[in-house]
């Protein structure tokens, strides 16, 4: 009898915990959104720094080729520098899209059931689209 | 006993000073590096002809002229790589980040495409398009 009562209480607790996990409270969502936005901003800033460094390196190669007065080399290094810059733009676009995606997913946590799923699917779709655009621009 | 204590104290003082000096040095170095723009951090070897003369409003410093040369090279490469503009001999000059395009093309499309491409190059602040459109005939 005692065992059954314990089992019933345990089951009720588990059920309630499960229910709470499905939809987060407004405060929890807000906290997670803020955290995701901060993380995303950091990632974008890191990507920008990487791109800036790569561009500076590529420009240095062009400057070195100019100093060596080798026209063919200058043309090749300049083309490489343009390519590096294009790749960099794409990298930043993707980092920005991923940052937006993180925030969007956290916002979806305020919803439940099919609405939450649809919300997350839309966010995933937007990310895929942004990645595709970044690839095309490259 | 007192002697040992004094020795230990002296050693600690020397060690402490050297550690503190090292820390302060690296911090200030970090700050200097972070506050400088990427172009300014380029080693002197990559800037041939660099002089210590300050830049004046109507005269470029050697560093700027190298950067302008890099911009010119990149714009030329863009123009040569593009399907629309590769057919033309377009002259490119850069002064303090402003790119001047000159020469002639045979369509308005090629003229505006050249501006678009030049604007897309890193380091370009402005584009002045002096390209003449001359219809073949």
PDB file of C-alpha atoms in Angstrom:
ATOM      1  CA  UNK A   1       0.000   0.000   0.000  1.00  0.00           C
ATOM      2  CA  UNK A   2       2.767   2.350   1.016  1.00  0.00           C
ATOM      3  CA  UNK A   3       4.769   1.374  -2.071  1.00  0.00           C
ATOM      4  CA  UNK A   4       1.832   2.163  -4.332  1.00  0.00           C
ATOM      5  CA  UNK A   5       1.425   5.593  -2.778  1.00  0.00           C
ATOM      6  CA  UNK A   6       5.094   6.373  -3.298  1.00  0.00           C
ATOM      7  CA  UNK A   7       4.844   5.240  -6.920  1.00  0.00           C
ATOM      8  CA  UNK A   8       1.792   7.435  -7.480  1.00  0.00           C
ATOM      9  CA  UNK A   9       3.510  10.499  -6.035  1.00  0.00           C
ATOM     10  CA  UNK A  10       6.656   9.819  -8.090  1.00  0.00           C
ATOM     11  CA  UNK A  11       4.603   9.447 -11.258  1.00  0.00           C
ATOM     12  CA  UNK A  12       2.754  12.699 -10.555  1.00  0.00           C
ATOM     13  CA  UNK A  13       6.036  14.551  -9.984  1.00  0.00           C
ATOM     14  CA  UNK A  14       7.520  13.161 -13.184  1.00  0.00           C
ATOM     15  CA  UNK A  15       4.422  14.097 -15.145  1.00  0.00           C
ATOM     16  CA  UNK A  16       4.401  17.635 -13.790  1.00  0.00           C
ATOM     17  CA  UNK A  17       8.093  18.067 -14.523  1.00  0.00           C
ATOM     18  CA  UNK A  18       7.489  16.831 -18.054  1.00  0.00           C
ATOM     19  CA  UNK A  19       4.628  19.271 -18.550  1.00  0.00           C
ATOM     20  CA  UNK A  20       6.712  22.212 -17.369  1.00  0.00           C
ATOM     21  CA  UNK A  21       9.485  21.370 -19.810  1.00  0.00           C
ATOM     22  CA  UNK A  22       7.218  21.651 -22.806  1.00  0.00           C
ATOM     23  CA  UNK A  23       6.592  25.367 -22.438  1.00  0.00           C
ATOM     24  CA  UNK A  24       9.057  27.597 -20.672  1.00  0.00           C
ATOM     25  CA  UNK A  25       7.875  30.506 -18.596  1.00  0.00           C
ATOM     26  CA  UNK A  26       8.131  34.004 -20.049  1.00  0.00           C
ATOM     27  CA  UNK A  27      11.015  34.776 -17.702  1.00  0.00           C
ATOM     28  CA  UNK A  28      12.928  31.631 -18.708  1.00  0.00           C
ATOM     29  CA  UNK A  29      12.425  32.365 -22.384  1.00  0.00           C
ATOM     30  CA  UNK A  30      13.581  35.952 -21.920  1.00  0.00           C
ATOM     31  CA  UNK A  31      16.676  34.771 -20.047  1.00  0.00           C
ATOM     32  CA  UNK A  32      17.565  32.209 -22.723  1.00  0.00           C
ATOM     33  CA  UNK A  33      16.918  34.690 -25.538  1.00  0.00           C
ATOM     34  CA  UNK A  34      19.228  37.232 -23.909  1.00  0.00           C
ATOM     35  CA  UNK A  35      21.892  34.551 -23.452  1.00  0.00           C
ATOM     36  CA  UNK A  36      21.573  33.369 -27.063  1.00  0.00           C
ATOM     37  CA  UNK A  37      21.725  36.950 -28.366  1.00  0.00           C
ATOM     38  CA  UNK A  38      24.916  37.606 -26.376  1.00  0.00           C
ATOM     39  CA  UNK A  39      26.495  34.365 -27.627  1.00  0.00           C
ATOM     40  CA  UNK A  40      25.499  35.183 -31.186  1.00  0.00           C
ATOM     41  CA  UNK A  41      26.980  38.663 -30.986  1.00  0.00           C
ATOM     42  CA  UNK A  42      30.213  37.190 -29.678  1.00  0.00           C
ATOM     43  CA  UNK A  43      30.335  34.677 -32.533  1.00  0.00           C
ATOM     44  CA  UNK A  44      29.723  37.406 -35.120  1.00  0.00           C
ATOM     45  CA  UNK A  45      32.421  39.578 -33.553  1.00  0.00           C
ATOM     46  CA  UNK A  46      34.849  36.622 -33.645  1.00  0.00           C
ATOM     47  CA  UNK A  47      34.016  35.986 -37.307  1.00  0.00           C
ATOM     48  CA  UNK A  48      34.568  39.671 -38.123  1.00  0.00           C
ATOM     49  CA  UNK A  49      37.939  39.629 -36.365  1.00  0.00           C
ATOM     50  CA  UNK A  50      39.012  36.484 -38.261  1.00  0.00           C
ATOM     51  CA  UNK A  51      37.931  38.002 -41.566  1.00  0.00           C
ATOM     52  CA  UNK A  52      39.732  41.264 -40.837  1.00  0.00           C
ATOM     53  CA  UNK A  53      42.919  39.356 -40.074  1.00  0.00           C
ATOM     54  CA  UNK A  54      42.646  37.253 -43.237  1.00  0.00           C
ATOM     55  CA  UNK A  55      42.032  40.364 -45.345  1.00  0.00           C
ATOM     56  CA  UNK A  56      45.005  42.154 -43.789  1.00  0.00           C
ATOM     57  CA  UNK A  57      47.223  39.140 -44.542  1.00  0.00           C
ATOM     58  CA  UNK A  58      45.988  38.993 -48.135  1.00  0.00           C
ATOM     59  CA  UNK A  59      46.561  42.738 -48.598  1.00  0.00           C
ATOM     60  CA  UNK A  60      50.068  42.316 -47.233  1.00  0.00           C
ATOM     61  CA  UNK A  61      50.764  39.691 -49.891  1.00  0.00           C
ATOM     62  CA  UNK A  62      49.636  42.150 -52.556  1.00  0.00           C
ATOM     63  CA  UNK A  63      51.809  44.894 -51.073  1.00  0.00           C
ATOM     64  CA  UNK A  64      54.796  42.543 -51.024  1.00  0.00           C
ATOM     65  CA  UNK A  65      54.225  41.618 -54.681  1.00  0.00           C
ATOM     66  CA  UNK A  66      54.004  45.330 -55.571  1.00  0.00           C
ATOM     67  CA  UNK A  67      57.273  45.912 -53.740  1.00  0.00           C
ATOM     68  CA  UNK A  68      58.866  43.099 -55.761  1.00  0.00           C
ATOM     69  CA  UNK A  69      57.585  44.751 -58.978  1.00  0.00           C
ATOM     70  CA  UNK A  70      56.312  41.441 -60.307  1.00  0.00           C
ATOM     71  CA  UNK A  71      53.158  42.291 -62.266  1.00  0.00           C
ATOM     72  CA  UNK A  72      51.987  38.707 -62.679  1.00  0.00           C
ATOM     73  CA  UNK A  73      52.415  38.118 -58.992  1.00  0.00           C
ATOM     74  CA  UNK A  74      50.569  41.354 -58.184  1.00  0.00           C
ATOM     75  CA  UNK A  75      47.622  40.282 -60.337  1.00  0.00           C
ATOM     76  CA  UNK A  76      47.524  36.837 -58.750  1.00  0.00           C
ATOM     77  CA  UNK A  77      47.794  38.134 -55.184  1.00  0.00           C
ATOM     78  CA  UNK A  78      45.170  40.810 -55.884  1.00  0.00           C
ATOM     79  CA  UNK A  79      42.794  38.143 -57.201  1.00  0.00           C
ATOM     80  CA  UNK A  80      43.469  36.022 -54.105  1.00  0.00           C
ATOM     81  CA  UNK A  81      42.832  39.036 -51.874  1.00  0.00           C
ATOM     82  CA  UNK A  82      39.476  39.655 -53.583  1.00  0.00           C
ATOM     83  CA  UNK A  83      38.583  36.000 -53.135  1.00  0.00           C
ATOM     84  CA  UNK A  84      39.555  36.134 -49.452  1.00  0.00           C
ATOM     85  CA  UNK A  85      37.391  39.227 -49.022  1.00  0.00           C
ATOM     86  CA  UNK A  86      34.408  37.539 -50.697  1.00  0.00           C
ATOM     87  CA  UNK A  87      34.808  34.444 -48.531  1.00  0.00           C
ATOM     88  CA  UNK A  88      35.029  36.713 -45.491  1.00  0.00           C
ATOM     89  CA  UNK A  89      31.772  38.465 -46.354  1.00  0.00           C
ATOM     90  CA  UNK A  90      30.103  35.087 -46.699  1.00  0.00           C
ATOM     91  CA  UNK A  91      31.543  33.918 -43.370  1.00  0.00           C
ATOM     92  CA  UNK A  92      30.175  36.989 -41.578  1.00  0.00           C
ATOM     93  CA  UNK A  93      26.774  36.565 -43.231  1.00  0.00           C
ATOM     94  CA  UNK A  94      26.617  32.953 -42.041  1.00  0.00           C
ATOM     95  CA  UNK A  95      27.741  33.866 -38.518  1.00  0.00           C
ATOM     96  CA  UNK A  96      25.014  36.528 -38.400  1.00  0.00           C
ATOM     97  CA  UNK A  97      22.390  34.078 -39.682  1.00  0.00           C
ATOM     98  CA  UNK A  98      23.419  31.494 -37.081  1.00  0.00           C
ATOM     99  CA  UNK A  99      23.236  34.124 -34.343  1.00  0.00           C
ATOM    100  CA  UNK A 100      19.720  35.106 -35.461  1.00  0.00           C
ATOM    101  CA  UNK A 101      18.774  31.420 -35.602  1.00  0.00           C
ATOM    102  CA  UNK A 102      19.858  30.812 -31.996  1.00  0.00           C
ATOM    103  CA  UNK A 103      17.662  33.663 -30.819  1.00  0.00           C
ATOM    104  CA  UNK A 104      14.725  32.561 -32.958  1.00  0.00           C
ATOM    105  CA  UNK A 105      14.904  29.001 -31.568  1.00  0.00           C
ATOM    106  CA  UNK A 106      14.937  30.278 -27.987  1.00  0.00           C
ATOM    107  CA  UNK A 107      11.897  32.459 -28.728  1.00  0.00           C
ATOM    108  CA  UNK A 108      10.077  29.363 -29.992  1.00  0.00           C
ATOM    109  CA  UNK A 109      10.389  27.850 -26.510  1.00  0.00           C
ATOM    110  CA  UNK A 110       7.585  30.147 -25.378  1.00  0.00           C
ATOM    111  CA  UNK A 111       5.224  28.132 -27.599  1.00  0.00           C
ATOM    112  CA  UNK A 112       3.994  24.561 -27.196  1.00  0.00           C
ATOM    113  CA  UNK A 113       3.134  21.569 -29.352  1.00  0.00           C
ATOM    114  CA  UNK A 114       2.731  22.024 -33.118  1.00  0.00           C
ATOM    115  CA  UNK A 115       3.111  25.801 -32.875  1.00  0.00           C
ATOM    116  CA  UNK A 116       6.540  25.345 -31.329  1.00  0.00           C
ATOM    117  CA  UNK A 117       7.528  22.840 -33.996  1.00  0.00           C
ATOM    118  CA  UNK A 118       6.375  25.134 -36.785  1.00  0.00           C
ATOM    119  CA  UNK A 119       8.247  28.023 -35.205  1.00  0.00           C
ATOM    120  CA  UNK A 120      11.476  25.991 -35.061  1.00  0.00           C
ATOM    121  CA  UNK A 121      11.020  24.692 -38.606  1.00  0.00           C
ATOM    122  CA  UNK A 122      10.639  28.271 -39.859  1.00  0.00           C
ATOM    123  CA  UNK A 123      13.786  29.306 -38.021  1.00  0.00           C
ATOM    124  CA  UNK A 124      15.708  26.376 -39.564  1.00  0.00           C
ATOM    125  CA  UNK A 125      14.389  27.265 -42.996  1.00  0.00           C
ATOM    126  CA  UNK A 126      15.478  30.888 -42.617  1.00  0.00           C
ATOM    127  CA  UNK A 127      18.949  29.738 -41.596  1.00  0.00           C
ATOM    128  CA  UNK A 128      19.240  27.425 -44.604  1.00  0.00           C
ATOM    129  CA  UNK A 129      18.096  30.235 -46.889  1.00  0.00           C
ATOM    130  CA  UNK A 130      20.616  32.684 -45.434  1.00  0.00           C
ATOM    131  CA  UNK A 131      23.413  30.120 -45.847  1.00  0.00           C
ATOM    132  CA  UNK A 132      22.387  29.559 -49.432  1.00  0.00           C
ATOM    133  CA  UNK A 133      22.401  33.311 -50.129  1.00  0.00           C
ATOM    134  CA  UNK A 134      25.847  33.603 -48.564  1.00  0.00           C
ATOM    135  CA  UNK A 135      27.114  30.797 -50.797  1.00  0.00           C
ATOM    136  CA  UNK A 136      25.677  32.424 -53.937  1.00  0.00           C
ATOM    137  CA  UNK A 137      27.224  35.802 -53.060  1.00  0.00           C
ATOM    138  CA  UNK A 138      30.565  34.086 -52.697  1.00  0.00           C
TER     139      UNK A 138
ATOM    140  CA  UNK B   1      67.896  33.164  11.008  1.00  0.00           C
ATOM    141  CA  UNK B   2      67.329  36.899  10.456  1.00  0.00           C
ATOM    142  CA  UNK B   3      69.750  36.781   7.520  1.00  0.00           C
ATOM    143  CA  UNK B   4      67.794  34.008   5.845  1.00  0.00           C
ATOM    144  CA  UNK B   5      64.582  35.963   6.350  1.00  0.00           C
ATOM    145  CA  UNK B   6      66.106  39.113   4.782  1.00  0.00           C
ATOM    146  CA  UNK B   7      67.424  37.084   1.822  1.00  0.00           C
ATOM    147  CA  UNK B   8      64.006  35.547   1.265  1.00  0.00           C
ATOM    148  CA  UNK B   9      62.384  38.980   1.489  1.00  0.00           C
ATOM    149  CA  UNK B  10      64.810  40.423  -1.081  1.00  0.00           C
ATOM    150  CA  UNK B  11      64.280  37.501  -3.443  1.00  0.00           C
ATOM    151  CA  UNK B  12      60.517  37.911  -3.151  1.00  0.00           C
ATOM    152  CA  UNK B  13      60.797  41.643  -3.846  1.00  0.00           C
ATOM    153  CA  UNK B  14      62.927  41.097  -6.971  1.00  0.00           C
ATOM    154  CA  UNK B  15      60.645  38.334  -8.240  1.00  0.00           C
ATOM    155  CA  UNK B  16      57.539  40.385  -7.542  1.00  0.00           C
ATOM    156  CA  UNK B  17      58.908  43.439  -9.356  1.00  0.00           C
ATOM    157  CA  UNK B  18      59.915  41.448 -12.398  1.00  0.00           C
ATOM    158  CA  UNK B  19      56.551  39.699 -12.575  1.00  0.00           C
ATOM    159  CA  UNK B  20      54.677  42.998 -12.221  1.00  0.00           C
ATOM    160  CA  UNK B  21      56.829  44.697 -14.850  1.00  0.00           C
ATOM    161  CA  UNK B  22      56.257  41.796 -17.235  1.00  0.00           C
ATOM    162  CA  UNK B  23      52.507  41.922 -16.702  1.00  0.00           C
ATOM    163  CA  UNK B  24      52.276  45.675 -17.216  1.00  0.00           C
ATOM    164  CA  UNK B  25      54.366  45.432 -20.359  1.00  0.00           C
ATOM    165  CA  UNK B  26      52.259  42.746 -21.939  1.00  0.00           C
ATOM    166  CA  UNK B  27      49.004  44.509 -21.028  1.00  0.00           C
ATOM    167  CA  UNK B  28      50.068  47.789 -22.549  1.00  0.00           C
ATOM    168  CA  UNK B  29      51.296  45.909 -25.630  1.00  0.00           C
ATOM    169  CA  UNK B  30      47.936  44.211 -25.913  1.00  0.00           C
ATOM    170  CA  UNK B  31      46.153  47.550 -25.640  1.00  0.00           C
ATOM    171  CA  UNK B  32      48.377  49.144 -28.257  1.00  0.00           C
ATOM    172  CA  UNK B  33      47.848  46.259 -30.652  1.00  0.00           C
ATOM    173  CA  UNK B  34      44.115  46.230 -30.150  1.00  0.00           C
ATOM    174  CA  UNK B  35      43.681  49.955 -30.591  1.00  0.00           C
ATOM    175  CA  UNK B  36      45.629  50.057 -33.846  1.00  0.00           C
ATOM    176  CA  UNK B  37      43.837  49.505 -37.137  1.00  0.00           C
ATOM    177  CA  UNK B  38      44.893  46.434 -39.138  1.00  0.00           C
ATOM    178  CA  UNK B  39      46.719  48.518 -41.739  1.00  0.00           C
ATOM    179  CA  UNK B  40      48.788  50.265 -39.076  1.00  0.00           C
ATOM    180  CA  UNK B  41      49.892  46.926 -37.639  1.00  0.00           C
ATOM    181  CA  UNK B  42      51.568  45.899 -40.881  1.00  0.00           C
ATOM    182  CA  UNK B  43      55.251  45.315 -40.377  1.00  0.00           C
ATOM    183  CA  UNK B  44      57.580  47.970 -41.727  1.00  0.00           C
ATOM    184  CA  UNK B  45      59.065  45.472 -44.177  1.00  0.00           C
ATOM    185  CA  UNK B  46      55.777  45.256 -46.039  1.00  0.00           C
ATOM    186  CA  UNK B  47      55.709  48.998 -46.596  1.00  0.00           C
ATOM    187  CA  UNK B  48      58.573  49.812 -48.874  1.00  0.00           C
ATOM    188  CA  UNK B  49      59.737  53.375 -48.831  1.00  0.00           C
ATOM    189  CA  UNK B  50      58.047  54.130 -45.523  1.00  0.00           C
ATOM    190  CA  UNK B  51      59.251  57.412 -44.159  1.00  0.00           C
ATOM    191  CA  UNK B  52      58.678  59.081 -40.843  1.00  0.00           C
ATOM    192  CA  UNK B  53      57.150  62.160 -42.470  1.00  0.00           C
ATOM    193  CA  UNK B  54      53.606  62.845 -41.347  1.00  0.00           C
ATOM    194  CA  UNK B  55      50.834  62.847 -43.943  1.00  0.00           C
ATOM    195  CA  UNK B  56      49.547  66.220 -44.964  1.00  0.00           C
ATOM    196  CA  UNK B  57      46.144  66.968 -46.401  1.00  0.00           C
ATOM    197  CA  UNK B  58      47.263  67.224 -50.018  1.00  0.00           C
ATOM    198  CA  UNK B  59      50.199  64.829 -49.814  1.00  0.00           C
ATOM    199  CA  UNK B  60      49.998  61.115 -49.156  1.00  0.00           C
ATOM    200  CA  UNK B  61      52.171  59.299 -46.664  1.00  0.00           C
ATOM    201  CA  UNK B  62      54.159  56.324 -47.988  1.00  0.00           C
ATOM    202  CA  UNK B  63      51.909  53.911 -46.045  1.00  0.00           C
ATOM    203  CA  UNK B  64      48.813  55.382 -47.657  1.00  0.00           C
ATOM    204  CA  UNK B  65      50.308  55.211 -51.125  1.00  0.00           C
ATOM    205  CA  UNK B  66      51.073  51.503 -50.635  1.00  0.00           C
ATOM    206  CA  UNK B  67      47.531  50.921 -49.469  1.00  0.00           C
ATOM    207  CA  UNK B  68      46.284  52.807 -52.515  1.00  0.00           C
ATOM    208  CA  UNK B  69      48.474  50.642 -54.729  1.00  0.00           C
ATOM    209  CA  UNK B  70      46.949  47.545 -53.136  1.00  0.00           C
ATOM    210  CA  UNK B  71      43.461  48.932 -53.740  1.00  0.00           C
ATOM    211  CA  UNK B  72      44.335  49.706 -57.370  1.00  0.00           C
ATOM    212  CA  UNK B  73      45.639  46.162 -57.900  1.00  0.00           C
ATOM    213  CA  UNK B  74      42.511  44.637 -56.368  1.00  0.00           C
ATOM    214  CA  UNK B  75      40.168  46.823 -58.449  1.00  0.00           C
ATOM    215  CA  UNK B  76      42.094  45.921 -61.626  1.00  0.00           C
ATOM    216  CA  UNK B  77      41.830  42.227 -60.734  1.00  0.00           C
ATOM    217  CA  UNK B  78      38.072  42.574 -60.208  1.00  0.00           C
ATOM    218  CA  UNK B  79      37.622  44.322 -63.556  1.00  0.00           C
ATOM    219  CA  UNK B  80      39.696  41.713 -65.382  1.00  0.00           C
ATOM    220  CA  UNK B  81      37.798  38.830 -63.757  1.00  0.00           C
ATOM    221  CA  UNK B  82      34.351  40.162 -64.591  1.00  0.00           C
ATOM    222  CA  UNK B  83      32.581  38.986 -67.758  1.00  0.00           C
ATOM    223  CA  UNK B  84      31.197  42.450 -68.551  1.00  0.00           C
ATOM    224  CA  UNK B  85      34.268  44.603 -67.899  1.00  0.00           C
ATOM    225  CA  UNK B  86      37.112  42.289 -68.904  1.00  0.00           C
ATOM    226  CA  UNK B  87      36.831  43.311 -72.552  1.00  0.00           C
ATOM    227  CA  UNK B  88      37.876  46.928 -71.892  1.00  0.00           C
ATOM    228  CA  UNK B  89      41.097  48.696 -71.073  1.00  0.00           C
ATOM    229  CA  UNK B  90      40.024  50.547 -67.937  1.00  0.00           C
ATOM    230  CA  UNK B  91      42.579  52.701 -66.189  1.00  0.00           C
ATOM    231  CA  UNK B  92      42.451  52.630 -62.416  1.00  0.00           C
ATOM    232  CA  UNK B  93      44.014  55.147 -60.075  1.00  0.00           C
ATOM    233  CA  UNK B  94      43.557  55.432 -56.328  1.00  0.00           C
ATOM    234  CA  UNK B  95      44.218  58.357 -54.053  1.00  0.00           C
ATOM    235  CA  UNK B  96      43.464  58.074 -50.346  1.00  0.00           C
ATOM    236  CA  UNK B  97      40.941  55.316 -50.961  1.00  0.00           C
ATOM    237  CA  UNK B  98      39.123  57.146 -53.761  1.00  0.00           C
ATOM    238  CA  UNK B  99      39.251  55.159 -56.970  1.00  0.00           C
ATOM    239  CA  UNK B 100      39.231  56.949 -60.313  1.00  0.00           C
ATOM    240  CA  UNK B 101      38.167  54.926 -63.347  1.00  0.00           C
ATOM    241  CA  UNK B 102      38.968  56.230 -66.803  1.00  0.00           C
ATOM    242  CA  UNK B 103      39.056  55.033 -70.395  1.00  0.00           C
ATOM    243  CA  UNK B 104      36.173  54.030 -72.592  1.00  0.00           C
ATOM    244  CA  UNK B 105      33.540  51.309 -72.702  1.00  0.00           C
ATOM    245  CA  UNK B 106      30.782  50.683 -75.231  1.00  0.00           C
ATOM    246  CA  UNK B 107      27.742  50.469 -72.974  1.00  0.00           C
ATOM    247  CA  UNK B 108      26.187  52.120 -69.979  1.00  0.00           C
ATOM    248  CA  UNK B 109      25.935  48.657 -68.429  1.00  0.00           C
ATOM    249  CA  UNK B 110      29.715  48.196 -68.547  1.00  0.00           C
ATOM    250  CA  UNK B 111      30.210  51.674 -67.105  1.00  0.00           C
ATOM    251  CA  UNK B 112      27.954  51.096 -64.109  1.00  0.00           C
ATOM    252  CA  UNK B 113      29.236  47.552 -63.631  1.00  0.00           C
ATOM    253  CA  UNK B 114      32.762  48.939 -63.294  1.00  0.00           C
ATOM    254  CA  UNK B 115      31.604  51.290 -60.526  1.00  0.00           C
ATOM    255  CA  UNK B 116      29.770  48.463 -58.777  1.00  0.00           C
ATOM    256  CA  UNK B 117      32.849  46.202 -58.874  1.00  0.00           C
ATOM    257  CA  UNK B 118      35.208  48.906 -57.665  1.00  0.00           C
ATOM    258  CA  UNK B 119      32.910  49.824 -54.770  1.00  0.00           C
ATOM    259  CA  UNK B 120      32.911  46.191 -53.677  1.00  0.00           C
ATOM    260  CA  UNK B 121      36.684  46.115 -53.148  1.00  0.00           C
ATOM    261  CA  UNK B 122      37.978  46.340 -49.588  1.00  0.00           C
ATOM    262  CA  UNK B 123      39.614  49.677 -48.792  1.00  0.00           C
ATOM    263  CA  UNK B 124      37.637  51.647 -51.383  1.00  0.00           C
ATOM    264  CA  UNK B 125      36.028  54.736 -49.881  1.00  0.00           C
ATOM    265  CA  UNK B 126      34.619  56.278 -53.037  1.00  0.00           C
ATOM    266  CA  UNK B 127      34.571  55.701 -56.787  1.00  0.00           C
ATOM    267  CA  UNK B 128      34.788  58.460 -59.379  1.00  0.00           C
ATOM    268  CA  UNK B 129      33.768  57.080 -62.735  1.00  0.00           C
ATOM    269  CA  UNK B 130      35.166  59.028 -65.682  1.00  0.00           C
ATOM    270  CA  UNK B 131      34.593  56.214 -68.169  1.00  0.00           C
ATOM    271  CA  UNK B 132      33.315  57.418 -71.546  1.00  0.00           C
ATOM    272  CA  UNK B 133      30.606  55.432 -73.251  1.00  0.00           C
ATOM    273  CA  UNK B 134      31.491  55.181 -76.946  1.00  0.00           C
ATOM    274  CA  UNK B 135      29.182  53.199 -79.162  1.00  0.00           C
ATOM    275  CA  UNK B 136      31.124  51.049 -81.621  1.00  0.00           C
ATOM    276  CA  UNK B 137      30.590  52.030 -85.173  1.00  0.00           C
TER     277      UNK B 137
END
